[in-house]
mmCIF file of C-alpha atoms in Angstrom:
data_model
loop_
_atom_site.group_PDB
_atom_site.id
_atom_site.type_symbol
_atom_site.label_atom_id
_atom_site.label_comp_id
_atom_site.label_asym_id
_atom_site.label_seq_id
_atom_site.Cartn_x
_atom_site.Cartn_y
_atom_site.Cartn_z
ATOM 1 C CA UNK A 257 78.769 80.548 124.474
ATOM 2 C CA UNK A 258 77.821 82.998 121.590
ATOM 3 C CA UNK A 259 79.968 84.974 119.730
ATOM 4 C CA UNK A 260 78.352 88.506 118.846
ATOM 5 C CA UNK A 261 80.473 89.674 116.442
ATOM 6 C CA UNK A 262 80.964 93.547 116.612
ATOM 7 C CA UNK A 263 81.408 94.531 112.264
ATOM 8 C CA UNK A 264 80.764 92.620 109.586
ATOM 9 C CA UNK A 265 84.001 93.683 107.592
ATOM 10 C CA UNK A 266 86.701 91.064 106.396
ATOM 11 C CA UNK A 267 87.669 89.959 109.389
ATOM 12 C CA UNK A 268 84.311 89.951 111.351
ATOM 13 C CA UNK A 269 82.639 88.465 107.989
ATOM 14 C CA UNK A 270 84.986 85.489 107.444
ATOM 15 C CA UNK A 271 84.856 84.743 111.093
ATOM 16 C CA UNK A 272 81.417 84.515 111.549
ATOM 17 C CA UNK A 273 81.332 82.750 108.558
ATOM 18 C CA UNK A 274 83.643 79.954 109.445
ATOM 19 C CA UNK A 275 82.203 80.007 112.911
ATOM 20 C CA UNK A 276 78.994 79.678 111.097
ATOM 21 C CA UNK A 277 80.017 76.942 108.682
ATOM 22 C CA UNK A 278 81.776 74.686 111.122
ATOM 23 C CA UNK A 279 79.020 73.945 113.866
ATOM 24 C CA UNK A 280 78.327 75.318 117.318
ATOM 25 C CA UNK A 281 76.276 78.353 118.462
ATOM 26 C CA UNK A 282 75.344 80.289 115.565
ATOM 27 C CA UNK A 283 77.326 83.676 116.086
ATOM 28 C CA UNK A 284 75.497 86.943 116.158
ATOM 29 C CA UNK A 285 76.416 89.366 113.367
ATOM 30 C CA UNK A 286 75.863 93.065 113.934
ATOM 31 C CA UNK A 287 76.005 94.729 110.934
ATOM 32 C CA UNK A 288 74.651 98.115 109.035
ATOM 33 C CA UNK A 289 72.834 99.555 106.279
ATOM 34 C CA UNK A 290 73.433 97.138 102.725
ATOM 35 C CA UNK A 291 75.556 94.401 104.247
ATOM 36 C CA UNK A 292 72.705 94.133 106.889
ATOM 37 C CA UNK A 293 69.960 93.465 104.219
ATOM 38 C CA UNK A 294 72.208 91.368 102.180
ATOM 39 C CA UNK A 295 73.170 89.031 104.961
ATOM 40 C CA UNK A 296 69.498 88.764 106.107
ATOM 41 C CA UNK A 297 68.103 87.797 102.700
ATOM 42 C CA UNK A 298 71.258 85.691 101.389
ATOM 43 C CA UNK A 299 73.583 84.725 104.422
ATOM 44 C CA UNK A 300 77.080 85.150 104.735
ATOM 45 C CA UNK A 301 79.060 84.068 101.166
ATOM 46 C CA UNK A 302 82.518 83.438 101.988
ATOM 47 C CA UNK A 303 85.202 82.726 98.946
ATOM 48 C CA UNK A 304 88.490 80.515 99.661
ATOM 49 C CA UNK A 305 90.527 79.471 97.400
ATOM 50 C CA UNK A 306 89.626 75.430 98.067
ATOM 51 C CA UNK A 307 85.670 76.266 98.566
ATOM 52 C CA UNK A 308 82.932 78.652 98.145
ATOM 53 C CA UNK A 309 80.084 78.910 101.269
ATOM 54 C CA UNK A 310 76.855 80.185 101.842
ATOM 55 C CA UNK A 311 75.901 79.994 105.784
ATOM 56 C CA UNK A 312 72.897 81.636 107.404
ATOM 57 C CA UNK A 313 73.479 83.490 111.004
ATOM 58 C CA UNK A 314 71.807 85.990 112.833
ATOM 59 C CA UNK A 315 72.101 89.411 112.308
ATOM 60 C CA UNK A 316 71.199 92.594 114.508
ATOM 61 C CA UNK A 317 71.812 96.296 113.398
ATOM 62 C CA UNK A 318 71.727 97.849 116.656
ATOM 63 C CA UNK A 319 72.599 96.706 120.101
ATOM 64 C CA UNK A 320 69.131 96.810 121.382
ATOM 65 C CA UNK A 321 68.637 93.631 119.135
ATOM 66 C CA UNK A 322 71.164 91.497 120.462
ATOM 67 C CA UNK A 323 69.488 90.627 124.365
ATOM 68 C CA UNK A 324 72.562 89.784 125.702
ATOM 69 C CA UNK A 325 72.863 87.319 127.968
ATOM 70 C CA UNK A 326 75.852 86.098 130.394
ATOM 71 C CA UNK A 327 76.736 83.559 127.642
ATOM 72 C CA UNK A 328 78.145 86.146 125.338
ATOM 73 C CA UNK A 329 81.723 87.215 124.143
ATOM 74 C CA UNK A 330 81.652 90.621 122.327
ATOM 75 C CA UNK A 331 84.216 90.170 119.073
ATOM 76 C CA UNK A 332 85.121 93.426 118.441
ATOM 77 C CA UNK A 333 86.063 94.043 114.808
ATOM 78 C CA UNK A 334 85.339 97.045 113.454
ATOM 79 C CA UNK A 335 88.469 99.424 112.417
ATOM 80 C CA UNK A 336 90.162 100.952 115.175
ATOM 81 C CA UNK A 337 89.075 104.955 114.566
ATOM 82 C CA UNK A 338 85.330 103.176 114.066
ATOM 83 C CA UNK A 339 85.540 101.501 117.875
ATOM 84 C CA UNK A 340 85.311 104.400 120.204
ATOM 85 C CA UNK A 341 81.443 104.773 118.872
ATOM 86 C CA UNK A 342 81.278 101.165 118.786
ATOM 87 C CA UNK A 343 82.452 100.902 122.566
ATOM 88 C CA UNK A 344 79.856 103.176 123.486
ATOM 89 C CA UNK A 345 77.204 102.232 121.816
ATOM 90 C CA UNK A 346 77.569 98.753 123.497
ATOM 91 C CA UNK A 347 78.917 99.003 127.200
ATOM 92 C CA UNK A 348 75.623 100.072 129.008
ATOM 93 C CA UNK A 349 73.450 97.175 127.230
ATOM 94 C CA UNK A 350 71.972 95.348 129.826
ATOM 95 C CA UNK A 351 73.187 91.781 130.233
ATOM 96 C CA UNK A 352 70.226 88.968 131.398
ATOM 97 C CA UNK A 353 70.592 85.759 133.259
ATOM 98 C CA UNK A 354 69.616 82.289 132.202
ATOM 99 C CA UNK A 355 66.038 83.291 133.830
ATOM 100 C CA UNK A 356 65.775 86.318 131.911
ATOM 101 C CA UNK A 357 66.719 88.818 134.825
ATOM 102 C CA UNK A 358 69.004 91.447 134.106
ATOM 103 C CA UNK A 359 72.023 90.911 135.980
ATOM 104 C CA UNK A 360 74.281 94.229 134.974
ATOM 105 C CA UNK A 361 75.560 95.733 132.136
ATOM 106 C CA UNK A 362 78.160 94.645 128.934
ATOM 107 C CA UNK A 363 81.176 96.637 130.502
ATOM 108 C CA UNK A 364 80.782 94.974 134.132
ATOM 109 C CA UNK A 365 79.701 91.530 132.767
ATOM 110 C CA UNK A 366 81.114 90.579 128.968
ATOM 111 C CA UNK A 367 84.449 89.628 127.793
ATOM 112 C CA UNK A 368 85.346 91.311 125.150
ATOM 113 C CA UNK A 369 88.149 90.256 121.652
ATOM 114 C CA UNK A 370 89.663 93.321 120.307
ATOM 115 C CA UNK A 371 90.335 91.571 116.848
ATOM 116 C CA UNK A 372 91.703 94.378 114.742
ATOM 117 C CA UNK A 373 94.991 96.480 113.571
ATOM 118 C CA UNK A 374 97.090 98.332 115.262
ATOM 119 C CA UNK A 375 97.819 99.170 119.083
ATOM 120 C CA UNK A 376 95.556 101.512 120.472
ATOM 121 C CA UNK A 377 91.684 99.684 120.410
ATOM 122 C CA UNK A 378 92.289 97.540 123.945
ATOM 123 C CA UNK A 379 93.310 100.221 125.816
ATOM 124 C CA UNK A 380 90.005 101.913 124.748
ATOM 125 C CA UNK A 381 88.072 98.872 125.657
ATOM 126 C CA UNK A 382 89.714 99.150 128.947
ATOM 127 C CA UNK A 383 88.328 102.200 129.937
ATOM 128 C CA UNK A 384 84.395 100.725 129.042
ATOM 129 C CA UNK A 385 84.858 97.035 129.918
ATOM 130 C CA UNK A 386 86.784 94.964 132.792
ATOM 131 C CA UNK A 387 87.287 91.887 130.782
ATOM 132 C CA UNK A 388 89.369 92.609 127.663
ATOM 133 C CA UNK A 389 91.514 90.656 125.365
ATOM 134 C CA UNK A 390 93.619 91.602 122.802
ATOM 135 C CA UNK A 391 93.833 89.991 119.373
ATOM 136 C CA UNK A 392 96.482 89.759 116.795
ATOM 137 C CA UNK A 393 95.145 89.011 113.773
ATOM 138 C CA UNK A 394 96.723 87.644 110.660
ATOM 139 C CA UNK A 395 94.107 87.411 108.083
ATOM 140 C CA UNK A 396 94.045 87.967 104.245
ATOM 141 C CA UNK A 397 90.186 88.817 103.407
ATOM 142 C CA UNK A 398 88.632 90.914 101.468
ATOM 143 C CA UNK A 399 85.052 92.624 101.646
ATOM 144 C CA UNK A 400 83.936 94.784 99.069
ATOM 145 C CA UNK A 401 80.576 93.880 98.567
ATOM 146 C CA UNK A 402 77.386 93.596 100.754
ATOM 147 C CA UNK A 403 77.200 90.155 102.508
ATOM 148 C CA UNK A 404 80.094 88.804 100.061
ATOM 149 C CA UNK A 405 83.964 87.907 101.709
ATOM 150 C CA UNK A 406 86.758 86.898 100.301
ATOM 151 C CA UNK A 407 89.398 84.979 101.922
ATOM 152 C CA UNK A 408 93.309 84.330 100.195
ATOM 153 C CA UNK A 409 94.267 81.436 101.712
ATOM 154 C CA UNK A 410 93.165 77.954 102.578
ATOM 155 C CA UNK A 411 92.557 75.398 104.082
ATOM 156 C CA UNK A 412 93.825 77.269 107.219
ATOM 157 C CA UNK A 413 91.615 80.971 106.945
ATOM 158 C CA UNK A 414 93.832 82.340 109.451
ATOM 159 C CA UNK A 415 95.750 83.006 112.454
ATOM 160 C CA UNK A 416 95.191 84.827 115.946
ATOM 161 C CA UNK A 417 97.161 85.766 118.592
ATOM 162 C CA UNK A 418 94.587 85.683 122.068
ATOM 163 C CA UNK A 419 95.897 87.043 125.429
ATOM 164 C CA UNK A 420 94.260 88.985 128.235
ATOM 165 C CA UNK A 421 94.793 92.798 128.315
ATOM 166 C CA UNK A 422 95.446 94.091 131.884
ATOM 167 C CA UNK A 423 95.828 91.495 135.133
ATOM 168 C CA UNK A 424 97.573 88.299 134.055
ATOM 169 C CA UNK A 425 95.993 84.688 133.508
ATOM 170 C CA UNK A 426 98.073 83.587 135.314
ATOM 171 C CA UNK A 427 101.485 81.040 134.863
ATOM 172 C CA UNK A 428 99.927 77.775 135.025
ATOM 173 C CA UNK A 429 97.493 75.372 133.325
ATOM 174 C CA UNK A 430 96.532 74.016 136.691
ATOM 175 C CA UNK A 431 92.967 75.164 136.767
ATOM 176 C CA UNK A 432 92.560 74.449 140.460
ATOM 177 C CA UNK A 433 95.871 76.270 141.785
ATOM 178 C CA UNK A 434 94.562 79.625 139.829
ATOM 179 C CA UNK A 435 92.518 82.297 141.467
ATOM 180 C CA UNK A 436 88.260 82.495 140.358
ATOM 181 C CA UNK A 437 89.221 85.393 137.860
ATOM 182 C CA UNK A 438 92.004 84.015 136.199
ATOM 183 C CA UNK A 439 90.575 80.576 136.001
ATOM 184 C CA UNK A 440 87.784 81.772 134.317
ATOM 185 C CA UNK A 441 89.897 83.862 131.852
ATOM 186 C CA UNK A 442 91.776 80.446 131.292
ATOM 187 C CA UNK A 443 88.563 78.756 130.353
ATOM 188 C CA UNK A 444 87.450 81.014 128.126
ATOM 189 C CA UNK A 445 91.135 81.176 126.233
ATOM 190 C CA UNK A 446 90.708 77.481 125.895
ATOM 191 C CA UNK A 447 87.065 77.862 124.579
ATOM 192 C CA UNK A 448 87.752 80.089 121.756
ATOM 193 C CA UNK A 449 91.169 78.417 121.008
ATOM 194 C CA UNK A 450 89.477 75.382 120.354
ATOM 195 C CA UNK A 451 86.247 76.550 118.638
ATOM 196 C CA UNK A 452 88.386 78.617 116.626
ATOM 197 C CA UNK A 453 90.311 76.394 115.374
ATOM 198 C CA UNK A 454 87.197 73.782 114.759
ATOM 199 C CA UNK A 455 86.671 76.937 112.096
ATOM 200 C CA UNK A 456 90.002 76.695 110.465
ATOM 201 C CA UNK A 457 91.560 78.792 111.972
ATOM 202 C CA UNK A 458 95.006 78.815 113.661
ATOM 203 C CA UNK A 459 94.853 80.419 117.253
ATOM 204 C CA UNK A 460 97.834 80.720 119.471
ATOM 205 C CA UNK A 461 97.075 81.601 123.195
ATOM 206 C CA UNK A 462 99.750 84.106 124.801
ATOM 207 C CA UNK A 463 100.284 86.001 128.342
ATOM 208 C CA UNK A 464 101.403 88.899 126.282
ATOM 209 C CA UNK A 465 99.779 89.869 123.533
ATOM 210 C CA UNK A 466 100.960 93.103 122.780
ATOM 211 C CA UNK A 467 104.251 92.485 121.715
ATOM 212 C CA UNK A 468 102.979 90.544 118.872
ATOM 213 C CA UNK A 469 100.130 93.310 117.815
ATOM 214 C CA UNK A 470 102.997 95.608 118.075
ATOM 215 C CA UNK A 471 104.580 93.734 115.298
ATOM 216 C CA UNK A 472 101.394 93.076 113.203
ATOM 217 C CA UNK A 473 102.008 97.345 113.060
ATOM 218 C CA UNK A 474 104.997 96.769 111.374
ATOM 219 C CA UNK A 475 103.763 95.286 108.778
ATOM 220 C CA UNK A 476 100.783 96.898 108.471
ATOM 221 C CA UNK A 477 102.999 99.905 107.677
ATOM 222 C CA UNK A 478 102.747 99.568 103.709
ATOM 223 C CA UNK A 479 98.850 99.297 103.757
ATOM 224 C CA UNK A 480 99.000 103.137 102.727
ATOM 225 C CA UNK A 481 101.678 102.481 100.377
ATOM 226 C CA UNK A 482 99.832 99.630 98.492
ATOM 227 C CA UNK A 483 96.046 101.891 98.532
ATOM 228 C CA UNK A 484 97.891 104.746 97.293
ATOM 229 C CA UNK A 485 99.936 103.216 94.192
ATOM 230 C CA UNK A 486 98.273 100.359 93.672
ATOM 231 C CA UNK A 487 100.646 97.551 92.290
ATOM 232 C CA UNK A 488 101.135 97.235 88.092
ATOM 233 C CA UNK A 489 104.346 96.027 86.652
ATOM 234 C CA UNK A 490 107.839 95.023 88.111
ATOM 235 C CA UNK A 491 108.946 98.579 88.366
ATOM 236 C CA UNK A 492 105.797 99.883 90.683
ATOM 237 C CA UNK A 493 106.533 96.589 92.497
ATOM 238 C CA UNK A 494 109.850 97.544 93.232
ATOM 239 C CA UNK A 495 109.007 101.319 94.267
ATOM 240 C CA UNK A 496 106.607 99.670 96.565
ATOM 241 C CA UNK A 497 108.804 96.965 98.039
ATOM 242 C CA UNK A 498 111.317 100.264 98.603
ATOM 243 C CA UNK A 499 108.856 102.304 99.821
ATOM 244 C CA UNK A 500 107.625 99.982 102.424
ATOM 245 C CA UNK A 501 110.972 99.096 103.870
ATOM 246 C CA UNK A 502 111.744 102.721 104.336
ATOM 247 C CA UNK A 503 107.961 102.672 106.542
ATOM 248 C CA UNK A 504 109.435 99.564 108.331
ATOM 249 C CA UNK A 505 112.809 100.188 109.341
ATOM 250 C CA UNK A 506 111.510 104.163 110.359
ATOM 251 C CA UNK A 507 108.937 102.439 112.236
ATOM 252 C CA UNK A 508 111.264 99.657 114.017
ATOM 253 C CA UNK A 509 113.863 103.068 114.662
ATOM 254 C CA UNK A 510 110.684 104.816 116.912
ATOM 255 C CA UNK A 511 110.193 101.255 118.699
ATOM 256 C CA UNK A 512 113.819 101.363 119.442
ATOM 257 C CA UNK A 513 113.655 104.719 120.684
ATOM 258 C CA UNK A 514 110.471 103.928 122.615
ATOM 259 C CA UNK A 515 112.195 100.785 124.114
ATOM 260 C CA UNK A 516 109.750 98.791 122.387
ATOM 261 C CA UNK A 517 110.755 95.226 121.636
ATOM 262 C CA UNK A 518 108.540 93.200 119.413
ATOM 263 C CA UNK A 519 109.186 88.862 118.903
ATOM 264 C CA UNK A 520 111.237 88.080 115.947
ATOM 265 C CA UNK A 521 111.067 86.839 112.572
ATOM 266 C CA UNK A 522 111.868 83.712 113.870
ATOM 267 C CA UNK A 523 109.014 83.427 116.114
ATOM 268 C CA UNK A 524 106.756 84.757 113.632
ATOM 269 C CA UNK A 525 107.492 81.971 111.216
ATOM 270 C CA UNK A 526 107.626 78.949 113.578
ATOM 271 C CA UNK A 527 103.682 79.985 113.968
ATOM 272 C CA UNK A 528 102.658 80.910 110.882
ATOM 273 C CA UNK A 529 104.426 78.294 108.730
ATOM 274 C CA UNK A 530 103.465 77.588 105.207
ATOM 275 C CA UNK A 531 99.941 78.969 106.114
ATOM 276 C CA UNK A 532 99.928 82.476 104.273
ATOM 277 C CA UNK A 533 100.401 80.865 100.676
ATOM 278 C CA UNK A 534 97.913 83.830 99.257
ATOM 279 C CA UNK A 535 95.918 81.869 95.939
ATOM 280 C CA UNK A 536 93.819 82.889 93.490
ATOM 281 C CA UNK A 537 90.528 82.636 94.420
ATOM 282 C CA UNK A 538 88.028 81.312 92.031
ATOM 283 C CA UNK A 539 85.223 83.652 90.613
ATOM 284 C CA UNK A 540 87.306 86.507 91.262
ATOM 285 C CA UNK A 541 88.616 88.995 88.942
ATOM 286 C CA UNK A 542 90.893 92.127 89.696
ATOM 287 C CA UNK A 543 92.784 93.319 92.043
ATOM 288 C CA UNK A 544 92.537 92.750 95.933
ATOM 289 C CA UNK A 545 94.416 94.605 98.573
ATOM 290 C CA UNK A 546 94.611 94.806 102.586
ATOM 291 C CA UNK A 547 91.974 96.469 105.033
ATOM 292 C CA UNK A 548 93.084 100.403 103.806
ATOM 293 C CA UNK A 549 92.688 99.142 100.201
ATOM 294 C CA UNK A 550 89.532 98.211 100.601
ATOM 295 C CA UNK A 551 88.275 101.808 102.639
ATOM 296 C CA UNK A 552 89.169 103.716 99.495
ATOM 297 C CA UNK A 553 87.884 100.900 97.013
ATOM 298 C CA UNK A 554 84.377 100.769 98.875
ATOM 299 C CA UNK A 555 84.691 104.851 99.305
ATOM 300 C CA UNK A 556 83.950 104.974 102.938
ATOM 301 C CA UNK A 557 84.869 108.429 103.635
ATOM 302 C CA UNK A 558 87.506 107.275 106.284
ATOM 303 C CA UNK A 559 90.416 104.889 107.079
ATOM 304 C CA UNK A 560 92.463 103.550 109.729
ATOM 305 C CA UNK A 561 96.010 104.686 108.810
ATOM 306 C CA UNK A 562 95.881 107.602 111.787
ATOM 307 C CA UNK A 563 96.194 104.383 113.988
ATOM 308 C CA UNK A 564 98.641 102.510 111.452
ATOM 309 C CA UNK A 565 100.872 105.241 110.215
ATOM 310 C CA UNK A 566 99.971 107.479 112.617
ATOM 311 C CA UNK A 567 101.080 105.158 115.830
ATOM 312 C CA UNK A 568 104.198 105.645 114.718
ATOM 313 C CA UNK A 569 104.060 108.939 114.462
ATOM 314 C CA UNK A 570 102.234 109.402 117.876
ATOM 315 C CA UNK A 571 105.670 107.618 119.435
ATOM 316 C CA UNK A 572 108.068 109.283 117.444
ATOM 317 C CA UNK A 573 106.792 112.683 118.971
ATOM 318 C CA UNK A 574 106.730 111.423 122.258
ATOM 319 C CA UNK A 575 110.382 109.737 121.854
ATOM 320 C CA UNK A 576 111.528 113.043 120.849
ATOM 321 C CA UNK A 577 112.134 111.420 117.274
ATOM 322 C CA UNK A 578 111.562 112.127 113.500
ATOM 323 C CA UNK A 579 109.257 109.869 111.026
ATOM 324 C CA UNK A 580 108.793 111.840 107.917
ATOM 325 C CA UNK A 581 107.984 108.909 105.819
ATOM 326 C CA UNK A 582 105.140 107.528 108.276
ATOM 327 C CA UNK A 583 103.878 111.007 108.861
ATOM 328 C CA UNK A 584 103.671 111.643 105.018
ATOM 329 C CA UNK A 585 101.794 108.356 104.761
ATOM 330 C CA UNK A 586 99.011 108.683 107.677
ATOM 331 C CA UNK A 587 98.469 112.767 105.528
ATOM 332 C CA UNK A 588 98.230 111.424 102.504
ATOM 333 C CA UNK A 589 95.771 108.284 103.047
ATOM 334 C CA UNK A 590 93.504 110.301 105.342
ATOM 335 C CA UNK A 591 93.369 113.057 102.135
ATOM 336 C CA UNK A 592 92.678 110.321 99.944
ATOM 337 C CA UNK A 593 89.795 108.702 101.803
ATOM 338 C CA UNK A 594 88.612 112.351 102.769
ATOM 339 C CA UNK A 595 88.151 113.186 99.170
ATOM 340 C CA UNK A 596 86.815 109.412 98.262
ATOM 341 C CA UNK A 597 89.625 108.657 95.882
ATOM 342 C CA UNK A 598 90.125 105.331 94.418
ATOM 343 C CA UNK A 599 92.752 103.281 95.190
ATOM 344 C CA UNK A 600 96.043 104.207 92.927
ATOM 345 C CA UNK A 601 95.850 107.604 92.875
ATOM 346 C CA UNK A 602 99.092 108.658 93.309
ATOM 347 C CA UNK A 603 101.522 106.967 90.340
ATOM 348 C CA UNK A 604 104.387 105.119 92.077
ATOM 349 C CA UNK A 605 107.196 107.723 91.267
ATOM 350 C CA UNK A 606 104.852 111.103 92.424
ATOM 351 C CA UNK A 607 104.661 108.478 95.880
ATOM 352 C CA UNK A 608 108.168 107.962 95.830
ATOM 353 C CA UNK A 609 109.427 111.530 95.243
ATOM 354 C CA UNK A 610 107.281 113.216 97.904
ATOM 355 C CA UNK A 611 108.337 110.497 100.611
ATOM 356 C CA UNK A 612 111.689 110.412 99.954
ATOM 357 C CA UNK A 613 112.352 113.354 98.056
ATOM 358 C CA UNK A 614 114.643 113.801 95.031
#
């Protein structure tokens, strides 16, 4: 089985890295313009806070290059207002048998891991492919420049929550009393669970996932917050802390009104553990934030927060209910990466005085 790995980001660069690192079929990275070249020439370097890797893999720029094949798993992991094009771009490829014969296409053939933020990307996968799985991720990277990651804790890299989006696996382990489909989605739950892990990574197999990507939003509320104002001294730390509970408890209020329940702190900890002990990281200097950090550091012209923020947002309108604060922050991070300003634009009490007011 080969992994082609949809983005070559934080996520889809420490992942193939790992994957690459730790034995097995060598995944296939697709990747564009810089990060492309770099990876050719140099490989994949991939920082920890215990090690420091170089691994060679693969790399394709378009899907033309990949020549799929019946073996593969498409890893999505692009951000989520980047995947529509990337859905597209990939669904019609033409999918060949161990004799070389095309067989049928990506969407009809290939399972494909939606391994990114938010809520929305597997029910646009949905609509291209028959065979999609959703992924929670919980993973503290960084990728700022071309062919280089950065990953904050170790020696686990991360954790993922796998389940099947759409008909059930099924409610037993009993290979032989499940149907064809669902045995095979078993199978392949069980491959990447333990190749995955092989990688250092934790992976926790569930019949719902969307529950716990739904709380994975949550938190991902303050990723505007932090990109904004940046983080310098206890009292910006504490406007941010405030700040971000206000996102939080407006966003759990819109779940409530939605009828959305999401698994509790509780069950979050009992998985994750002592894992997400974030360390320095030898070799590097300055500051490091999340996944909309990074979009304004790198100057990409766009970010993800209409899918962060703005799921919120999209539910409280459709509930019927208010969420100024959420609304304010999806505006003011899509300005921001619009006009390709650096993270910490906005000083912590200017952030705090037009979310709140006062």
């Amino acid at each position: 089985m080969r992994y082609v790995i949809v983005g070559a980001g934080a996520i889809g660069g420490t992942l193939a890295s790992r994957l690459a690192q730790h034995g097995g079929t060598p995944p296939l990275v697709i990747a564009r313009g810089d990060n492309a070249e770099a990876i050719r020439a140099h490989g994949l370097l991939l920082r920890s806070p215990d090690d420091e890797v170089r691994v060679d893999a693969p790399v394709a720029t378009r899907p033309a290059e990949a020549e799929l094949t019946t073996g593969d798993v498409l890893v999505f992991a692009t951000k989520t207002h980047q995947l529509q094009s990337a859905l597209t771009d990939w669904v019609d490829q033409p999918v060949r048998d161990a004799a070389g014969s095309v067989v049928g296409t990506a969407g009809e053939l290939l399972p494909v891991l939606t391994a990114l933020n938010g809520v929305e990307a597997e029910r646009l996968a949905l609509r291209y492919f028959r065979r999609v799985f959703g992924v929670c991720v919980w993973l503290p990277a960084v990728h700022l420049a071309p062919g280089e990651f950065t990953v904050r804790i170790a020696p686990v890299s991360g954790m993922f929550i796998v389940g099947r989006y759409g008909e059930a696996n099924g409610e037993t382990d009993d290979l032989d009393r499940l149907d064809p489909a669902a045995a095979r989605d078993a199978e392949l739950l069980e491959t990447v669970r333990a190749e995955w892990e092989r990688a250092t990574f934790r992976v926790h197999v569930v019949d719902e996932v969307m529950p716990w990507k739904f709380r994975k939003l949550i938190s991902n509320l303050g990723n505007a917050i932090q990109a904004l104002m940046g983080s310098s001294g206890e009292a910006s730390a504490d406007i941010e802390r405030e700040l971000h509970t206000r996102a939080r408890d407006e966003g759990l209020a819109v779940y409530a009104a939605a009828g959305i329940g999401i698994p509790s702190d509780d069950e979050e900890e009992l998985w994750r553990g002592g894992v997400f002990n974030v360390r320095p990281v030898p070799g590097i200097d300055g500051p490091l934030g999340g996944s909309t950090w990074q979009s304004l550091a790198r100057g990409s012209g766009s970010i993800e927060t209409d899918y962060l923020n703005g799921e919120i947002v999209r539910l409280a309108r459709v509930a019927g209910v208010p969420a100024p604060i959420n609304e304010a922050l999806q505006r003011l991070a899509r300005q921001a990466a619009a006009q390709r300003r650096a993270p910490a634009s906005v000083t912590p009490s200017e952030l705090k005085r037009i979310l709140l007011g006062g």
